Structures are given as C-alpha cells and as structure tokens.
PDB file of C-alpha atoms and ligand atoms in Angstrom:
ATOM      1  CA  UNK W   1      95.023 123.303 118.018  1.00 51.00           C
ATOM      2  CA  UNK W   2      96.078 120.515 115.660  1.00 53.00           C
ATOM      3  CA  UNK W   3      98.685 118.109 117.039  1.00 52.00           C
ATOM      4  CA  UNK W   4     102.052 118.309 115.246  1.00 56.00           C
ATOM      5  CA  UNK W   5     102.520 115.239 113.017  1.00 66.00           C
ATOM      6  CA  UNK W   6     105.778 113.477 113.864  1.00 78.00           C
ATOM      7  CA  UNK W   7     107.352 111.661 110.945  1.00 92.00           C
ATOM      8  CA  UNK W   8     109.170 108.527 111.941  1.00 94.00           C
ATOM      9  CA  UNK W   9     112.857 107.948 111.295  1.00 97.00           C
ATOM     10  CA  UNK W  10     114.214 105.276 109.001  1.00 98.00           C
ATOM     11  CA  UNK W  11     117.942 104.674 109.018  1.00 98.00           C
ATOM     12  CA  UNK W  12     120.041 102.425 106.824  1.00 98.00           C
ATOM     13  CA  UNK W  13     122.783 100.516 108.658  1.00 98.00           C
ATOM     14  CA  UNK W  14     125.450  99.647 106.111  1.00 97.00           C
ATOM     15  CA  UNK W  15     127.205  96.606 107.634  1.00 97.00           C
ATOM     16  CA  UNK W  16     126.824  94.091 110.459  1.00 97.00           C
ATOM     17  CA  UNK W  17     129.728  95.857 112.192  1.00 96.00           C
ATOM     18  CA  UNK W  18     127.583  99.002 112.534  1.00 97.00           C
ATOM     19  CA  UNK W  19     124.846  97.226 114.514  1.00 98.00           C
ATOM     20  CA  UNK W  20     124.994  98.760 118.004  1.00 98.00           C
ATOM     21  CA  UNK W  21     122.522  99.744 120.693  1.00 98.00           C
ATOM     22  CA  UNK W  22     122.835 103.286 119.388  1.00 97.00           C
ATOM     23  CA  UNK W  23     121.755 102.313 115.870  1.00 97.00           C
ATOM     24  CA  UNK W  24     119.043  99.701 116.481  1.00 97.00           C
ATOM     25  CA  UNK W  25     117.860  99.662 120.089  1.00 98.00           C
ATOM     26  CA  UNK W  26     114.072 100.010 120.316  1.00 98.00           C
ATOM     27  CA  UNK W  27     113.640 100.101 116.541  1.00 98.00           C
ATOM     28  CA  UNK W  28     111.777  97.740 114.264  1.00 98.00           C
ATOM     29  CA  UNK W  29     114.467  96.402 111.952  1.00 98.00           C
ATOM     30  CA  UNK W  30     114.646  94.486 108.718  1.00 98.00           C
ATOM     31  CA  UNK W  31     117.861  92.534 108.158  1.00 98.00           C
ATOM     32  CA  UNK W  32     118.964  92.013 104.557  1.00 98.00           C
ATOM     33  CA  UNK W  33     121.567  89.624 103.268  1.00 98.00           C
ATOM     34  CA  UNK W  34     120.386  89.358  99.692  1.00 98.00           C
ATOM     35  CA  UNK W  35     123.351  87.139  98.685  1.00 97.00           C
ATOM     36  CA  UNK W  36     122.218  84.917 100.211  1.00 98.00           C
ATOM     37  CA  UNK W  37     121.274  84.291 103.851  1.00 98.00           C
ATOM     38  CA  UNK W  38     117.970  86.162 104.089  1.00 98.00           C
ATOM     39  CA  UNK W  39     116.983  84.997 100.588  1.00 98.00           C
ATOM     40  CA  UNK W  40     117.584  81.455 101.836  1.00 98.00           C
ATOM     41  CA  UNK W  41     115.595  82.053 105.031  1.00 98.00           C
ATOM     42  CA  UNK W  42     112.528  83.439 103.255  1.00 98.00           C
ATOM     43  CA  UNK W  43     112.649  80.637 100.683  1.00 98.00           C
ATOM     44  CA  UNK W  44     112.930  77.850 103.279  1.00 98.00           C
ATOM     45  CA  UNK W  45     110.024  79.242 105.320  1.00 98.00           C
ATOM     46  CA  UNK W  46     107.943  79.821 102.211  1.00 98.00           C
ATOM     47  CA  UNK W  47     108.531  76.163 101.318  1.00 98.00           C
ATOM     48  CA  UNK W  48     107.183  75.007 104.661  1.00 98.00           C
ATOM     49  CA  UNK W  49     110.144  74.868 107.042  1.00 98.00           C
ATOM     50  CA  UNK W  50     108.773  74.997 110.595  1.00 97.00           C
ATOM     51  CA  UNK W  51     111.442  77.343 111.940  1.00 97.00           C
ATOM     52  CA  UNK W  52     114.985  78.494 111.387  1.00 98.00           C
ATOM     53  CA  UNK W  53     117.403  78.964 114.254  1.00 98.00           C
ATOM     54  CA  UNK W  54     120.190  81.402 113.278  1.00 98.00           C
ATOM     55  CA  UNK W  55     123.521  81.014 115.066  1.00 97.00           C
ATOM     56  CA  UNK W  56     126.865  82.715 114.615  1.00 96.00           C
ATOM     57  CA  UNK W  57     129.345  79.854 114.465  1.00 97.00           C
ATOM     58  CA  UNK W  58     129.658  76.397 112.906  1.00 98.00           C
ATOM     59  CA  UNK W  59     130.501  75.020 116.370  1.00 97.00           C
ATOM     60  CA  UNK W  60     127.291  76.438 117.878  1.00 97.00           C
ATOM     61  CA  UNK W  61     125.275  74.996 115.002  1.00 97.00           C
ATOM     62  CA  UNK W  62     126.737  71.507 115.472  1.00 97.00           C
ATOM     63  CA  UNK W  63     126.187  71.633 119.247  1.00 96.00           C
ATOM     64  CA  UNK W  64     122.586  72.787 118.782  1.00 96.00           C
ATOM     65  CA  UNK W  65     121.875  69.969 116.350  1.00 95.00           C
ATOM     66  CA  UNK W  66     123.059  67.480 118.978  1.00 93.00           C
ATOM     67  CA  UNK W  67     120.493  68.863 121.422  1.00 93.00           C
ATOM     68  CA  UNK W  68     117.734  69.119 118.823  1.00 90.00           C
ATOM     69  CA  UNK W  69     117.959  65.712 117.171  1.00 84.00           C
ATOM     70  CA  UNK W  70     115.401  66.171 114.379  1.00 89.00           C
ATOM     71  CA  UNK W  71     116.906  69.461 113.140  1.00 96.00           C
ATOM     72  CA  UNK W  72     118.903  69.912 109.946  1.00 97.00           C
ATOM     73  CA  UNK W  73     122.072  71.955 109.556  1.00 98.00           C
ATOM     74  CA  UNK W  74     122.422  74.629 106.870  1.00 98.00           C
ATOM     75  CA  UNK W  75     124.848  77.379 106.016  1.00 98.00           C
ATOM     76  CA  UNK W  76     128.192  78.244 104.529  1.00 98.00           C
ATOM     77  CA  UNK W  77     131.720  79.315 105.097  1.00 97.00           C
ATOM     78  CA  UNK W  78     133.467  80.851 102.111  1.00 96.00           C
ATOM     79  CA  UNK W  79     130.173  80.387 100.242  1.00 96.00           C
ATOM     80  CA  UNK W  80     130.256  76.581 100.465  1.00 97.00           C
ATOM     81  CA  UNK W  81     128.587  73.998 102.687  1.00 98.00           C
ATOM     82  CA  UNK W  82     130.594  73.147 105.817  1.00 98.00           C
ATOM     83  CA  UNK W  83     131.498  69.470 106.129  1.00 96.00           C
ATOM     84  CA  UNK W  84     128.747  67.365 107.674  1.00 96.00           C
ATOM     85  CA  UNK W  85     125.997  69.946 107.001  1.00 98.00           C
ATOM     86  CA  UNK W  86     122.711  68.921 105.363  1.00 98.00           C
ATOM     87  CA  UNK W  87     122.425  72.084 103.240  1.00 98.00           C
ATOM     88  CA  UNK W  88     124.651  74.836 101.981  1.00 98.00           C
ATOM     89  CA  UNK W  89     123.406  78.413 101.680  1.00 98.00           C
ATOM     90  CA  UNK W  90     121.816  78.135  98.253  1.00 98.00           C
ATOM     91  CA  UNK W  91     118.124  79.065  98.536  1.00 98.00           C
ATOM     92  CA  UNK W  92     117.394  76.628  95.719  1.00 98.00           C
ATOM     93  CA  UNK W  93     118.425  73.683  97.918  1.00 98.00           C
ATOM     94  CA  UNK W  94     115.624  74.485 100.381  1.00 98.00           C
ATOM     95  CA  UNK W  95     112.806  72.925  98.328  1.00 98.00           C
ATOM     96  CA  UNK W  96     109.413  71.862  99.712  1.00 98.00           C
ATOM     97  CA  UNK W  97     110.466  68.212  99.713  1.00 98.00           C
ATOM     98  CA  UNK W  98     113.644  68.982 101.613  1.00 97.00           C
ATOM     99  CA  UNK W  99     112.343  71.352 104.297  1.00 97.00           C
ATOM    100  CA  UNK W 100     108.630  70.779 104.949  1.00 97.00           C
ATOM    101  CA  UNK W 101     107.989  70.857 108.739  1.00 96.00           C
ATOM    102  CA  UNK W 102     111.699  70.817 109.483  1.00 96.00           C
ATOM    103  CA  UNK W 103     113.738  72.843 111.961  1.00 97.00           C
ATOM    104  CA  UNK W 104     116.845  74.246 110.315  1.00 98.00           C
ATOM    105  CA  UNK W 105     119.834  75.478 112.292  1.00 98.00           C
ATOM    106  CA  UNK W 106     121.524  78.041 110.029  1.00 98.00           C
ATOM    107  CA  UNK W 107     124.940  79.660 110.262  1.00 98.00           C
ATOM    108  CA  UNK W 108     126.369  81.995 107.605  1.00 98.00           C
ATOM    109  CA  UNK W 109     129.295  84.376 107.563  1.00 97.00           C
ATOM    110  CA  UNK W 110     127.363  87.648 107.672  1.00 96.00           C
ATOM    111  CA  UNK W 111     123.592  87.142 107.564  1.00 97.00           C
ATOM    112  CA  UNK W 112     123.027  85.118 110.720  1.00 97.00           C
ATOM    113  CA  UNK W 113     125.590  87.272 112.488  1.00 96.00           C
ATOM    114  CA  UNK W 114     123.579  90.401 111.613  1.00 98.00           C
ATOM    115  CA  UNK W 115     120.377  88.791 112.915  1.00 98.00           C
ATOM    116  CA  UNK W 116     121.961  87.765 116.199  1.00 98.00           C
ATOM    117  CA  UNK W 117     123.624  91.197 116.433  1.00 98.00           C
ATOM    118  CA  UNK W 118     120.258  92.984 116.190  1.00 98.00           C
ATOM    119  CA  UNK W 119     118.943  90.816 118.992  1.00 98.00           C
ATOM    120  CA  UNK W 120     121.950  91.599 121.218  1.00 98.00           C
ATOM    121  CA  UNK W 121     121.503  95.314 120.451  1.00 98.00           C
ATOM    122  CA  UNK W 122     117.871  95.148 121.643  1.00 98.00           C
ATOM    123  CA  UNK W 123     115.975  95.842 118.437  1.00 98.00           C
ATOM    124  CA  UNK W 124     112.218  96.018 119.107  1.00 98.00           C
ATOM    125  CA  UNK W 125     111.427  93.478 116.373  1.00 98.00           C
ATOM    126  CA  UNK W 126     113.628  91.792 113.760  1.00 98.00           C
ATOM    127  CA  UNK W 127     112.320  90.889 110.329  1.00 98.00           C
ATOM    128  CA  UNK W 128     114.112  89.196 107.423  1.00 98.00           C
ATOM    129  CA  UNK W 129     114.014  90.767 103.988  1.00 98.00           C
ATOM    130  CA  UNK W 130     115.430  90.537 100.509  1.00 98.00           C
ATOM    131  CA  UNK W 131     114.293  91.481  97.034  1.00 98.00           C
ATOM    132  CA  UNK W 132     112.220  88.286  97.063  1.00 98.00           C
ATOM    133  CA  UNK W 133     109.840  89.392  99.842  1.00 98.00           C
ATOM    134  CA  UNK W 134     110.378  93.165  99.983  1.00 98.00           C
ATOM    135  CA  UNK W 135     106.717  94.214  99.787  1.00 98.00           C
ATOM    136  CA  UNK W 136     105.525  91.754 102.421  1.00 98.00           C
ATOM    137  CA  UNK W 137     108.381  92.635 104.783  1.00 98.00           C
ATOM    138  CA  UNK W 138     107.671  96.372 104.451  1.00 97.00           C
ATOM    139  CA  UNK W 139     103.931  95.856 104.957  1.00 96.00           C
ATOM    140  CA  UNK W 140     104.662  94.206 108.305  1.00 95.00           C
ATOM    141  CA  UNK W 141     107.039  96.989 109.262  1.00 93.00           C
ATOM    142  CA  UNK W 142     104.840  99.958 108.411  1.00 93.00           C
ATOM    143  CA  UNK W 143     101.963  98.448 110.394  1.00 94.00           C
ATOM    144  CA  UNK W 144     104.043  99.161 113.501  1.00 94.00           C
ATOM    145  CA  UNK W 145     104.587 102.460 115.266  1.00 94.00           C
ATOM    146  CA  UNK W 146     108.092 103.687 116.065  1.00 96.00           C
ATOM    147  CA  UNK W 147     111.389 104.215 114.290  1.00 97.00           C
ATOM    148  CA  UNK W 148     112.794 101.765 111.780  1.00 97.00           C
ATOM    149  CA  UNK W 149     116.220 100.528 110.704  1.00 98.00           C
ATOM    150  CA  UNK W 150     117.120  98.730 107.486  1.00 98.00           C
ATOM    151  CA  UNK W 151     120.160  96.631 108.301  1.00 98.00           C
ATOM    152  CA  UNK W 152     122.461  95.583 105.474  1.00 98.00           C
ATOM    153  CA  UNK W 153     124.494  92.539 106.558  1.00 98.00           C
ATOM    154  CA  UNK W 154     127.348  93.504 104.219  1.00 96.00           C
ATOM    155  CA  UNK W 155     130.296  91.213 103.642  1.00 94.00           C
ATOM    156  CA  UNK W 156     132.885  90.720 106.354  1.00 93.00           C
ATOM    157  CA  UNK W 157     132.175  94.158 107.825  1.00 93.00           C
ATOM    158  CA  UNK W 158     132.374  95.807 104.441  1.00 95.00           C
ATOM    159  CA  UNK W 159     129.703  97.561 102.431  1.00 96.00           C
ATOM    160  CA  UNK W 160     127.855  95.302 100.000  1.00 96.00           C
ATOM    161  CA  UNK W 161     126.058  96.753  96.984  1.00 97.00           C
ATOM    162  CA  UNK W 162     123.354  94.063  96.791  1.00 98.00           C
ATOM    163  CA  UNK W 163     122.104  94.756 100.329  1.00 98.00           C
ATOM    164  CA  UNK W 164     122.306  98.520  99.837  1.00 98.00           C
ATOM    165  CA  UNK W 165     120.231  98.399  96.645  1.00 98.00           C
ATOM    166  CA  UNK W 166     117.695  96.251  98.483  1.00 98.00           C
ATOM    167  CA  UNK W 167     117.535  98.904 101.237  1.00 98.00           C
ATOM    168  CA  UNK W 168     116.753 101.407  98.467  1.00 98.00           C
ATOM    169  CA  UNK W 169     113.876  99.243  97.223  1.00 98.00           C
ATOM    170  CA  UNK W 170     112.464  98.886 100.746  1.00 98.00           C
ATOM    171  CA  UNK W 171     112.733 102.654 101.282  1.00 98.00           C
ATOM    172  CA  UNK W 172     110.880 103.292  98.044  1.00 98.00           C
ATOM    173  CA  UNK W 173     108.118 100.964  99.254  1.00 97.00           C
ATOM    174  CA  UNK W 174     107.984 102.594 102.701  1.00 97.00           C
ATOM    175  CA  UNK W 175     107.849 106.086 101.156  1.00 96.00           C
ATOM    176  CA  UNK W 176     104.969 105.048  98.913  1.00 95.00           C
ATOM    177  CA  UNK W 177     102.992 104.663 102.151  1.00 93.00           C
ATOM    178  CA  UNK W 178     104.280 107.478 104.359  1.00 94.00           C
ATOM    179  CA  UNK W 179     106.690 110.349 104.668  1.00 94.00           C
ATOM    180  CA  UNK W 180     109.782 109.560 106.724  1.00 96.00           C
ATOM    181  CA  UNK W 181     112.873 111.281 108.046  1.00 96.00           C
ATOM    182  CA  UNK W 182     116.191 109.851 106.937  1.00 96.00           C
ATOM    183  CA  UNK W 183     119.884 110.622 106.863  1.00 96.00           C
ATOM    184  CA  UNK W 184     122.115 110.933 103.794  1.00 97.00           C
ATOM    185  CA  UNK W 185     122.831 107.196 103.677  1.00 97.00           C
ATOM    186  CA  UNK W 186     119.112 106.465 103.280  1.00 98.00           C
ATOM    187  CA  UNK W 187     118.780 109.023 100.496  1.00 98.00           C
ATOM    188  CA  UNK W 188     121.826 107.504  98.850  1.00 98.00           C
ATOM    189  CA  UNK W 189     120.243 104.018  98.903  1.00 98.00           C
ATOM    190  CA  UNK W 190     116.947 105.337  97.557  1.00 98.00           C
ATOM    191  CA  UNK W 191     118.530 107.340  94.722  1.00 98.00           C
ATOM    192  CA  UNK W 192     120.776 104.437  93.752  1.00 98.00           C
ATOM    193  CA  UNK W 193     117.810 102.065  93.604  1.00 98.00           C
ATOM    194  CA  UNK W 194     115.777 104.571  91.580  1.00 98.00           C
ATOM    195  CA  UNK W 195     118.646 104.798  89.100  1.00 98.00           C
ATOM    196  CA  UNK W 196     119.581 101.114  88.879  1.00 98.00           C
ATOM    197  CA  UNK W 197     116.690  99.069  90.299  1.00 98.00           C
ATOM    198  CA  UNK W 198     115.664  97.908  86.824  1.00 97.00           C
ATOM    199  CA  UNK W 199     119.138  96.660  85.940  1.00 97.00           C
ATOM    200  CA  UNK W 200     120.217  94.809  89.074  1.00 98.00           C
ATOM    201  CA  UNK W 201     122.141  91.911  87.453  1.00 97.00           C
ATOM    202  CA  UNK W 202     124.170  94.274  85.251  1.00 97.00           C
ATOM    203  CA  UNK W 203     125.008  96.633  88.139  1.00 97.00           C
ATOM    204  CA  UNK W 204     125.738  93.879  90.637  1.00 97.00           C
ATOM    205  CA  UNK W 205     128.024  92.125  88.194  1.00 96.00           C
ATOM    206  CA  UNK W 206     130.568  94.684  89.443  1.00 92.00           C
ATOM    207  CA  UNK W 207     130.046  93.724  93.094  1.00 96.00           C
ATOM    208  CA  UNK W 208     132.583  91.633  94.976  1.00 94.00           C
ATOM    209  CA  UNK W 209     130.321  89.018  96.569  1.00 96.00           C
ATOM    210  CA  UNK W 210     128.316  88.643  93.348  1.00 97.00           C
ATOM    211  CA  UNK W 211     131.600  87.839  91.592  1.00 97.00           C
ATOM    212  CA  UNK W 212     132.623  85.384  94.330  1.00 97.00           C
ATOM    213  CA  UNK W 213     129.327  83.476  94.004  1.00 98.00           C
ATOM    214  CA  UNK W 214     129.581  83.560  90.210  1.00 97.00           C
ATOM    215  CA  UNK W 215     133.080  82.105  90.487  1.00 98.00           C
ATOM    216  CA  UNK W 216     131.714  79.300  92.667  1.00 98.00           C
ATOM    217  CA  UNK W 217     129.130  78.500  89.967  1.00 98.00           C
ATOM    218  CA  UNK W 218     126.016  79.777  91.776  1.00 98.00           C
ATOM    219  CA  UNK W 219     124.541  81.446  88.661  1.00 98.00           C
ATOM    220  CA  UNK W 220     120.989  80.312  89.377  1.00 98.00           C
ATOM    221  CA  UNK W 221     121.153  81.632  92.943  1.00 98.00           C
ATOM    222  CA  UNK W 222     122.190  85.045  91.660  1.00 98.00           C
ATOM    223  CA  UNK W 223     119.300  85.178  89.232  1.00 98.00           C
ATOM    224  CA  UNK W 224     116.833  83.934  91.844  1.00 98.00           C
ATOM    225  CA  UNK W 225     117.909  86.235  94.724  1.00 98.00           C
ATOM    226  CA  UNK W 226     117.450  89.332  92.540  1.00 98.00           C
ATOM    227  CA  UNK W 227     113.816  88.552  91.679  1.00 98.00           C
ATOM    228  CA  UNK W 228     111.501  91.106  93.270  1.00 98.00           C
ATOM    229  CA  UNK W 229     108.414  90.523  95.396  1.00 98.00           C
ATOM    230  CA  UNK W 230     107.925  86.864  94.598  1.00 98.00           C
ATOM    231  CA  UNK W 231     107.174  85.701  98.139  1.00 98.00           C
ATOM    232  CA  UNK W 232     104.354  87.030 100.298  1.00 97.00           C
ATOM    233  CA  UNK W 233     105.911  86.244 103.643  1.00 97.00           C
ATOM    234  CA  UNK W 234     107.393  88.333 106.444  1.00 97.00           C
ATOM    235  CA  UNK W 235     109.600  86.146 108.644  1.00 98.00           C
ATOM    236  CA  UNK W 236     110.408  87.393 112.136  1.00 98.00           C
ATOM    237  CA  UNK W 237     113.291  86.441 114.450  1.00 98.00           C
ATOM    238  CA  UNK W 238     112.062  86.435 118.054  1.00 97.00           C
ATOM    239  CA  UNK W 239     115.527  86.028 119.541  1.00 96.00           C
ATOM    240  CA  UNK W 240     115.357  82.229 119.465  1.00 96.00           C
ATOM    241  CA  UNK W 241     114.000  81.299 116.098  1.00 98.00           C
ATOM    242  CA  UNK W 242     112.697  82.705 112.840  1.00 98.00           C
ATOM    243  CA  UNK W 243     109.129  81.947 111.807  1.00 98.00           C
ATOM    244  CA  UNK W 244     106.555  83.448 109.494  1.00 95.00           C
ATOM    245  CA  UNK W 245     104.812  86.321 111.326  1.00 80.00           C
TER     246      UNK W 245
HETATM  247  C1  LIG Q 301     126.596  85.360 104.329  1.00 93.87           C
HETATM  248  O1  LIG Q 301     125.827  85.280 105.302  1.00 93.87           O
HETATM  249  O2  LIG Q 301     127.741  85.782 104.443  1.00 93.87           O
HETATM  250  C2  LIG Q 301     126.170  85.022 102.925  1.00 93.87           C
HETATM  251  O3  LIG Q 301     124.881  84.614 102.885  1.00 93.87           O
HETATM  252  C3  LIG Q 301     127.223  84.240 102.192  1.00 93.87           C
HETATM  253  C4  LIG Q 301     126.724  83.422 101.015  1.00 93.87           C
HETATM  254  O4  LIG Q 301     126.464  83.941  99.949  1.00 93.87           O
HETATM  255  O5  LIG Q 301     126.573  82.209 101.152  1.00 93.87           O
END
C-alpha cells in the first residue's frame, strides 16, 4: 500500500505580537521586516559583515558594545539613528567599506524584536527574509522537513502591508516547489501578492510605515527594499547571532 503523502503546513504570522509557542514552536521560520530591519540585515551580511547580533533595546545594545569592543552599533527608534550609534537602519549605510568583517549589534523597533521573539518561542530555525533575498531564503527553508511559519514583524504590533505582501511572494515561491496546507491568512497574502506584486511601490504608497519613511526622506531605502531577489543569501539567527547559512 502506498504511504499517504503528508503536505506540510505553512502559516503566516501577521505581527510580532502574534509570535507565541503555539504559532512558531518547532517550526522553521522566516522573519520579515521589509521596511527595513531584515532588508538591512541581508544587505550588511551580503556586503561582508561578519555577524549581526539582534537585541531588543537600545540599552542592551549599548551594554553589549561595551563587552564586545570591536563591534559597531546599528538601529533606529522612530526610524532614526539613536544618539551615539554608528549606523541607523538604512540598508544603504551598510556598504562594503563600512561593514566588511565587522560585528554589528542591531536594535530596531519591530524587526529585531520579532527575531528575538521567535527564539524565545522555540522556533526550530530562524531565517531572515525580505523581497531582496526571497528566493534564497525560501530555497533554504524548503530544503528542510517540517512545518513552516512566515513571520511578519509588523509595526508596533499592528499589521504592516509591506511584510504581508512579502509573505505572499515567499508563499508563491514555496508553492512553485511543493503543495502546502495553509489557513485563510496565507491564502490572503498569496492572492494579494498575485494581484499587486508587480506594482509594489504604488500599492505601498498607501501604507503607514512607507509614508513615515517617506516623510523622513528615506526615498532610496524604499526603492531599494522593494527590489526582488537581488541577493543570493539566506541569513540565519542561531539565538546569539545572525550569519549567512
Ligand atoms: C523596525 O524594526 O521597526 C523597522 O525596521 C523600522 C525602520 O524602518 O527603521
């Protein structure tokens, strides 16, 4: 008798607040904060940063830098660089010249919080994804066995359209390789991406965080973070640091 073929489950988690043991424990997850934390992480590692240590608070970041003298501090609060930090959260700041072989301690409002949250909730593995490295991140994920979760960082515990559309792109890539089981939220992300994936800047111009970053003058970041499949890397957070897998 042929063995029944069990499709794996892929769930979309819509905000960092929804990361719990129930939603991510034992799953391989990809965390997305398209604007801009995971776009910054993949860019810095692609440009040669040795490792990135994500932490939740500015205070933790400063204390860690004291213990790790050759590290650099990066991140944002309210979208802008905290006082005394070496970098803000613009991926374009993390050039080869600036980051090669460096350790970067990173703290952002939602993205690093989502990464640390997945670790606390016992995810099996934690990858970092955005539009920039979608294909590579999915390739790493589908090579694994077991259920998956696509974690949208969101903005201050609220739904964020940029992350949700990215989840739709990742789902489309996963479903090009295999059939999966998903709930209505996953179908919603997929259908939305299929409808609007070719007009991201126009659609996201209605989104709150996109507007906030536009207001702060980060036009180039917005254009850059929405570019698809430019980087062939799949960074992984092992609970201490993020490196290229
Ligand atoms: C975050 O983690 O909240 C974001 O990356 C904020 C930002 O755009 O800098």
